[in-house]
Protein backbone atom coordinates (compact mmCIF):
# COMPACT_ATOMS: atom_id res chain seq x y z
CA MET A 1 -2.51 25.95 -7.25
CA LEU A 2 -3.14 24.36 -3.84
CA GLN A 3 -0.83 25.32 -1.02
CA SER A 4 -0.62 24.98 2.73
CA ALA A 5 -0.80 27.87 5.14
CA THR A 6 0.22 25.83 8.16
CA ALA A 7 2.82 23.31 6.87
CA THR A 8 6.12 23.56 8.71
CA PRO A 9 9.36 23.88 6.69
CA LEU A 10 11.41 20.80 5.95
CA ILE A 11 13.63 19.70 8.86
CA SER A 12 17.25 19.71 7.77
CA ARG A 13 19.21 16.42 7.62
CA PRO A 14 21.38 17.13 10.75
CA GLU A 15 18.21 17.54 12.81
CA ILE A 16 17.07 14.05 11.82
CA TYR A 17 20.34 12.13 12.24
CA GLY A 18 20.56 10.62 15.68
CA SER A 19 17.44 12.25 16.96
CA PRO A 20 14.78 10.18 18.75
CA LYS A 21 11.47 9.48 17.02
CA PRO A 22 8.66 11.87 17.84
CA PRO A 23 6.18 10.50 20.50
CA TRP A 24 3.44 10.04 17.93
CA LEU A 25 5.48 7.32 16.21
CA LYS A 26 5.75 5.07 19.27
CA VAL A 27 3.71 1.86 19.34
CA LYS A 28 3.22 -0.97 21.82
CA ALA A 29 5.08 -4.23 21.24
CA PRO A 30 2.79 -6.90 19.77
CA GLY A 31 1.77 -10.01 21.61
CA ALA A 32 -2.01 -10.04 22.25
CA PRO A 33 -3.95 -13.33 21.79
CA ASN A 34 -5.18 -12.85 18.23
CA TYR A 35 -1.66 -11.69 17.18
CA LEU A 36 -0.18 -14.95 18.50
CA ARG A 37 -2.95 -17.00 16.91
CA LEU A 38 -2.38 -15.49 13.48
CA GLN A 39 1.38 -15.80 13.89
CA ARG A 40 1.02 -19.56 14.60
CA LEU A 41 -1.33 -20.04 11.64
CA LEU A 42 1.05 -18.30 9.24
CA ARG A 43 3.99 -20.43 10.45
CA GLU A 44 2.03 -23.64 10.19
CA ARG A 45 0.98 -22.89 6.59
CA GLN A 46 4.42 -21.53 5.60
CA LEU A 47 2.97 -18.15 4.57
CA GLN A 48 4.62 -14.80 4.60
CA THR A 49 3.23 -11.28 5.21
CA ILE A 50 4.48 -7.89 4.17
CA CYS A 51 3.64 -6.85 7.76
CA GLU A 52 6.74 -8.75 8.92
CA GLU A 53 8.97 -8.32 5.86
CA ALA A 54 8.53 -4.55 5.70
CA HIS A 55 8.70 -4.07 9.53
CA CYS A 56 5.25 -2.46 9.63
CA PRO A 57 4.69 -0.49 12.84
CA ASN A 58 0.95 -1.47 12.90
CA ILE A 59 1.50 -5.22 13.01
CA GLY A 60 0.30 -5.60 16.58
CA GLU A 61 -2.90 -3.59 16.03
CA CYS A 62 -3.76 -5.18 12.66
CA TRP A 63 -3.00 -8.74 13.59
CA GLU A 64 -5.04 -8.39 16.77
CA GLU A 65 -7.99 -7.37 14.54
CA LEU A 66 -7.19 -10.46 12.38
CA THR A 67 -6.07 -8.34 9.42
CA ALA A 68 -2.87 -9.22 7.60
CA THR A 69 -1.37 -8.47 4.18
CA PHE A 70 -0.26 -11.70 2.61
CA LEU A 71 3.04 -11.64 0.68
CA ILE A 72 3.02 -13.96 -2.33
CA LEU A 73 5.63 -14.87 -4.97
CA GLY A 74 8.45 -15.31 -2.45
CA ASP A 75 10.21 -13.00 -0.07
CA THR A 76 12.87 -11.61 -2.51
CA CYS A 77 12.48 -8.56 -4.76
CA THR A 78 14.16 -8.10 -8.09
CA ARG A 79 14.39 -4.32 -7.68
CA HIS A 80 16.48 -2.23 -5.36
CA CYS A 81 14.23 0.47 -3.86
CA SER A 82 16.15 2.55 -1.33
CA PHE A 83 13.37 2.70 1.29
CA CYS A 84 12.17 -0.92 1.42
CA ALA A 85 13.07 -3.61 4.00
CA VAL A 86 12.06 -6.54 1.76
CA LYS A 87 15.03 -8.71 0.78
CA GLN A 88 16.57 -7.94 -2.63
CA GLY A 89 18.27 -10.32 -5.01
CA LYS A 90 17.52 -13.50 -7.02
CA PRO A 91 14.03 -14.79 -6.18
CA THR A 92 13.13 -18.37 -5.31
CA GLU A 93 11.26 -20.65 -7.65
CA LEU A 94 7.58 -20.03 -8.16
CA ASP A 95 5.32 -21.92 -5.71
CA LEU A 96 2.20 -22.96 -7.58
CA THR A 97 0.58 -24.21 -4.36
CA GLU A 98 0.61 -20.70 -2.84
CA PRO A 99 -2.90 -19.63 -4.01
CA GLU A 100 -4.44 -22.66 -2.26
CA ARG A 101 -2.53 -22.11 0.95
CA VAL A 102 -3.26 -18.38 1.09
CA ALA A 103 -6.99 -18.91 0.42
CA GLY A 104 -7.03 -21.70 3.00
CA ALA A 105 -5.53 -19.47 5.65
CA ILE A 106 -8.01 -16.63 4.87
CA GLY A 107 -10.85 -19.14 5.17
CA ALA A 108 -9.51 -20.53 8.47
CA LEU A 109 -9.28 -16.98 9.91
CA GLY A 110 -12.81 -16.11 8.75
CA LEU A 111 -11.63 -12.80 7.28
CA HIS A 112 -14.10 -10.43 5.66
CA HIS A 113 -11.43 -8.50 3.75
CA ALA A 114 -7.98 -9.76 2.76
CA VAL A 115 -5.02 -7.89 1.27
CA VAL A 116 -2.55 -9.68 -1.03
CA THR A 117 0.69 -8.17 -2.26
CA SER A 118 4.07 -9.27 -3.64
CA ALA A 119 7.63 -8.19 -4.20
CA ASN A 120 8.53 -7.21 -7.76
CA ARG A 121 9.14 -10.32 -9.86
CA ASP A 122 10.66 -8.90 -13.04
CA ASP A 123 12.15 -12.42 -13.72
CA LEU A 124 8.64 -13.71 -14.55
CA ILE A 125 7.07 -13.12 -17.95
CA ASP A 126 3.83 -11.79 -16.43
CA GLY A 127 5.38 -10.37 -13.28
CA GLY A 128 3.40 -12.85 -11.22
CA ALA A 129 -0.02 -11.64 -12.43
CA SER A 130 -1.33 -15.16 -12.92
CA ILE A 131 -0.59 -16.02 -9.32
CA PHE A 132 -2.41 -12.91 -8.13
CA ALA A 133 -5.41 -13.94 -10.25
CA ALA A 134 -5.30 -17.49 -8.90
CA VAL A 135 -5.29 -16.26 -5.30
CA ILE A 136 -8.34 -14.09 -5.98
CA ARG A 137 -10.28 -16.98 -7.50
CA ARG A 138 -9.30 -19.44 -4.79
CA VAL A 139 -10.36 -17.02 -2.04
CA ARG A 140 -13.71 -16.60 -3.80
CA ALA A 141 -14.09 -20.37 -3.82
CA LEU A 142 -12.92 -21.08 -0.27
CA ALA A 143 -13.99 -17.92 1.52
CA PRO A 144 -16.92 -16.53 -0.51
CA GLY A 145 -17.72 -13.89 2.12
CA CYS A 146 -14.28 -12.32 1.93
CA SER A 147 -13.41 -9.47 -0.44
CA VAL A 148 -9.87 -9.31 -1.82
CA GLU A 149 -7.70 -6.25 -2.18
CA VAL A 150 -4.53 -6.62 -4.24
CA LEU A 151 -1.47 -4.39 -3.90
CA ILE A 152 0.32 -5.00 -7.16
CA PRO A 153 3.72 -4.09 -8.68
CA ASP A 154 3.82 -2.15 -11.93
CA PHE A 155 4.36 -5.32 -14.07
CA ARG A 156 6.73 -3.10 -16.09
CA GLY A 157 3.70 -1.49 -17.66
CA SER A 158 2.34 -4.72 -19.20
CA GLU A 159 -1.27 -4.24 -20.10
CA ALA A 160 -1.74 -8.02 -20.54
CA ALA A 161 -0.44 -8.72 -16.99
CA LEU A 162 -2.69 -6.03 -15.50
CA ARG A 163 -5.70 -7.36 -17.40
CA THR A 164 -5.03 -10.85 -15.93
CA VAL A 165 -5.41 -9.42 -12.42
CA VAL A 166 -8.33 -7.09 -13.21
CA GLU A 167 -10.38 -9.82 -14.89
CA ALA A 168 -10.07 -12.02 -11.82
CA GLY A 169 -12.28 -9.45 -10.05
CA PRO A 170 -10.48 -7.96 -7.05
CA ALA A 171 -12.58 -5.69 -4.83
CA ILE A 172 -9.80 -3.10 -4.74
CA LEU A 173 -6.77 -2.70 -6.95
CA ASN A 174 -3.92 -0.86 -5.21
CA HIS A 175 -0.63 0.31 -6.73
CA ASN A 176 1.51 2.70 -4.71
CA ILE A 177 3.02 5.77 -6.38
CA GLU A 178 5.24 6.05 -3.23
CA THR A 179 6.87 9.48 -3.85
CA ILE A 180 7.05 12.58 -6.00
CA PRO A 181 8.56 12.39 -9.54
CA ARG A 182 11.69 14.39 -8.64
CA LEU A 183 12.79 11.73 -6.12
CA TYR A 184 11.91 8.63 -8.14
CA ARG A 185 15.40 7.86 -9.33
CA GLU A 186 16.72 8.01 -5.77
CA VAL A 187 13.84 6.32 -4.01
CA ARG A 188 12.55 3.84 -6.64
CA PRO A 189 15.34 3.00 -9.08
CA GLY A 190 13.93 0.64 -11.74
CA SER A 191 10.44 2.18 -11.50
CA ARG A 192 8.94 5.13 -13.32
CA TYR A 193 6.41 7.69 -12.03
CA GLU A 194 4.54 7.88 -15.31
CA ARG A 195 4.35 4.13 -15.59
CA SER A 196 2.66 3.84 -12.18
CA LEU A 197 0.13 6.54 -13.11
CA ASP A 198 -0.51 4.83 -16.44
CA LEU A 199 -1.14 1.49 -14.64
CA LEU A 200 -3.90 3.06 -12.51
CA ALA A 201 -5.38 4.73 -15.62
CA MET A 202 -5.36 1.40 -17.53
CA ALA A 203 -7.10 -0.35 -14.64
CA ARG A 204 -9.88 2.28 -14.64
CA GLY A 205 -10.28 1.83 -18.40
CA MET A 206 -10.48 -1.95 -18.13
CA ALA A 207 -13.02 -1.98 -15.28
CA PRO A 208 -14.77 1.42 -14.71
CA GLU A 209 -16.44 0.21 -11.47
CA LEU A 210 -13.22 -1.12 -9.94
CA VAL A 211 -12.08 0.68 -6.78
CA THR A 212 -8.49 1.89 -7.28
CA LYS A 213 -6.08 2.90 -4.58
CA SER A 214 -2.57 4.32 -4.22
CA GLY A 215 -0.24 5.37 -1.41
CA ILE A 216 2.49 7.98 -0.79
CA MET A 217 5.21 7.94 1.85
CA VAL A 218 6.41 11.31 3.08
CA GLY A 219 9.66 12.37 4.65
CA PHE A 220 12.13 11.81 1.79
CA GLY A 221 12.67 15.49 1.15
CA GLU A 222 9.69 16.35 -0.94
CA GLU A 223 8.34 19.92 -0.86
CA TRP A 224 4.74 20.46 0.24
CA GLN A 225 3.67 21.72 -3.18
CA GLU A 226 5.27 18.65 -4.92
CA LEU A 227 3.31 16.37 -2.58
CA LEU A 228 0.05 18.14 -3.45
CA GLN A 229 0.85 17.85 -7.14
CA THR A 230 1.40 14.09 -6.82
CA MET A 231 -1.99 13.83 -5.06
CA ALA A 232 -3.53 15.80 -7.92
CA ASP A 233 -1.86 13.48 -10.45
CA LEU A 234 -3.51 10.50 -8.77
CA ARG A 235 -6.92 12.13 -8.90
CA ALA A 236 -6.33 12.92 -12.60
CA VAL A 237 -6.28 9.14 -13.23
CA ASP A 238 -9.46 8.76 -11.10
CA CYS A 239 -7.82 7.03 -8.14
CA ASP A 240 -10.47 6.41 -5.46
CA ILE A 241 -8.56 5.86 -2.24
CA LEU A 242 -5.30 7.51 -1.06
CA THR A 243 -3.11 6.51 1.81
CA LEU A 244 -0.45 8.89 3.29
CA GLY A 245 2.10 7.84 5.91
CA GLN A 246 5.46 8.70 7.34
CA TYR A 247 8.59 7.04 5.90
CA LEU A 248 10.46 5.16 8.66
CA ARG A 249 14.00 4.14 7.92
CA PRO A 250 14.38 0.30 8.17
CA SER A 251 18.19 0.47 8.69
CA HIS A 252 21.19 2.77 8.21
CA ALA A 253 21.62 1.26 4.75
CA HIS A 254 18.36 2.84 3.65
CA LEU A 255 17.52 6.43 2.78
CA PRO A 256 17.60 8.88 5.69
CA ILE A 257 14.45 10.54 7.00
CA MET A 258 14.49 14.17 5.95
CA LYS A 259 11.40 15.28 7.83
CA TYR A 260 8.97 14.02 10.43
CA TYR A 261 5.48 15.22 9.51
CA THR A 262 3.24 16.11 12.44
CA PRO A 263 -0.21 14.63 13.10
CA GLU A 264 -1.61 18.09 12.29
CA GLU A 265 0.03 18.07 8.83
CA PHE A 266 -1.41 14.65 8.12
CA LYS A 267 -4.86 15.93 9.09
CA GLU A 268 -4.38 18.86 6.74
CA LEU A 269 -3.41 16.51 3.91
CA LYS A 270 -6.51 14.46 4.51
CA VAL A 271 -8.75 17.53 4.23
CA ILE A 272 -6.91 18.62 1.03
CA GLY A 273 -7.23 15.10 -0.46
CA GLU A 274 -10.92 14.93 0.25
CA GLY A 275 -11.30 18.31 -1.36
CA MET A 276 -9.61 16.95 -4.46
CA GLY A 277 -12.27 14.30 -4.75
CA PHE A 278 -10.74 11.07 -3.27
CA GLN A 279 -13.54 8.86 -1.96
CA HIS A 280 -11.38 8.11 1.09
CA VAL A 281 -8.09 9.48 2.43
CA GLU A 282 -6.25 7.53 5.19
CA SER A 283 -3.64 9.96 6.43
CA GLY A 284 -1.47 9.67 9.56
CA PRO A 285 2.11 9.11 10.77
CA LEU A 286 1.74 5.33 11.04
CA VAL A 287 -0.53 4.76 8.05
CA ARG A 288 0.56 2.08 5.59
CA SER A 289 -1.16 0.79 2.45
CA SER A 290 -3.31 -1.79 4.20
CA TYR A 291 -4.03 0.07 7.39
CA HIS A 292 -7.81 0.06 8.05
CA ALA A 293 -8.18 -1.52 4.61
CA ARG A 294 -11.45 -3.22 5.46
CA GLY A 295 -13.01 0.06 6.72
CA GLN A 296 -11.82 1.89 3.57
CA ALA A 297 -13.51 -0.74 1.33
CA GLU A 298 -16.73 -0.52 3.32
CA GLU A 299 -16.78 3.30 3.26
CA VAL A 300 -16.21 3.51 -0.49
CA SER A 301 -18.97 0.86 -1.03
CA ARG A 302 -21.43 2.93 1.04
CA LYS A 303 -20.54 6.10 -0.84
CA ARG A 304 -21.00 4.47 -4.22
CA GLU A 305 -24.31 2.94 -3.19
CA GLY A 306 -25.41 6.38 -2.05
CA GLU A 307 -24.38 7.89 -5.38
CA ARG A 308 -26.34 5.22 -7.25
CA THR A 309 -29.41 5.85 -5.10
CA GLU A 310 -29.22 9.61 -5.74
CA LEU A 311 -28.81 8.98 -9.44
CA CYS A 312 -31.90 6.81 -9.53
CA ARG A 313 -33.94 9.50 -7.73
CA SER A 314 -32.89 12.27 -10.05
C-alpha cells in the first residue's frame, strides 16, 4: 500500500478557524488588459463562467492567457454540495441559443482549447447532455481549430446522457470525483462516489481513445492514505489526467478547511500520481479543474503520439 514518509499530520480545526491563509495561497487582484477584454466580451454575449461563479483564485492568470471555463445551463445548481459557491435552488429555463453564443465567443477570442462545464441540472431528463453536445458541435463548426474539454456532472449515472456527450466528440471528458468516499455524504450530498467512478469507466468503454480526467480537492479532513486510495481508484478506471488542489472555503456557510496542504505535499502527490500511471498530474495549492487545461491536453497528445510511434517501431 502506498504511503507518505514526509506528509505532515492533519491540522486540527481550531488551528484553521480564524487563521490567515498561508502565503502560497495569495494571488494578485485581476485587471490586466486581456482579463478586461474577456470580461467585456462575456458581458456583451450574456455568458457565464465557472471562474466567476466558483470564485476561482486563478481567474486573473487564466483570463489574461485568454482561457476561461464557460458555464452553461444557467447559474443555479439543483444539488447542495457543501463546498461549492455556485448558487443553489430552482434553475432557470433552458436557453437553446446558448450553444451558438458560447461557440461564437470562443471563435471571437481565437481560443485553441476551450473548457465547458455546468451546474447539476437534475430537473432535465438528460441532465443537460444535449446542450453539452450542441456546444461541442457548434464550436467545431465556428472555431474548427479549437479543441473542447467538457467538465460534466454525473447525469445521475445515465448511460444514455453520457453517450450523447461522448458521441459529440470532446477532446477531453472531465468529471471530478472531488473527495474521498468517507466524506461524500458531508461534502457532496446527492452524489455518490461509485457513480462518479462508473461514469468515467463507462466513458472509457464508449470511446477507448477519449482522454478522461478527474479532480480532487484536499483539506476536508481526509487522511493521506485515503487520498492515495482515491487516486488509485481513478487509475483503476483508466483516468488519464488528475488535478489536485486545495479546498478554499467560499463563505462561513460552507465546510471549514481542516488542513492547508503545503506546496511540498502537492509535489509529492504529483510524483505519486505519475508513478500510478496518470498521463498528467496537475498538483498545487491553487490548482483547479481547468488550470493549465490547454497544456495538459497538448502533453497527453504528445505522449499518446509517442506511444503510437513506439508501437509501430516494435
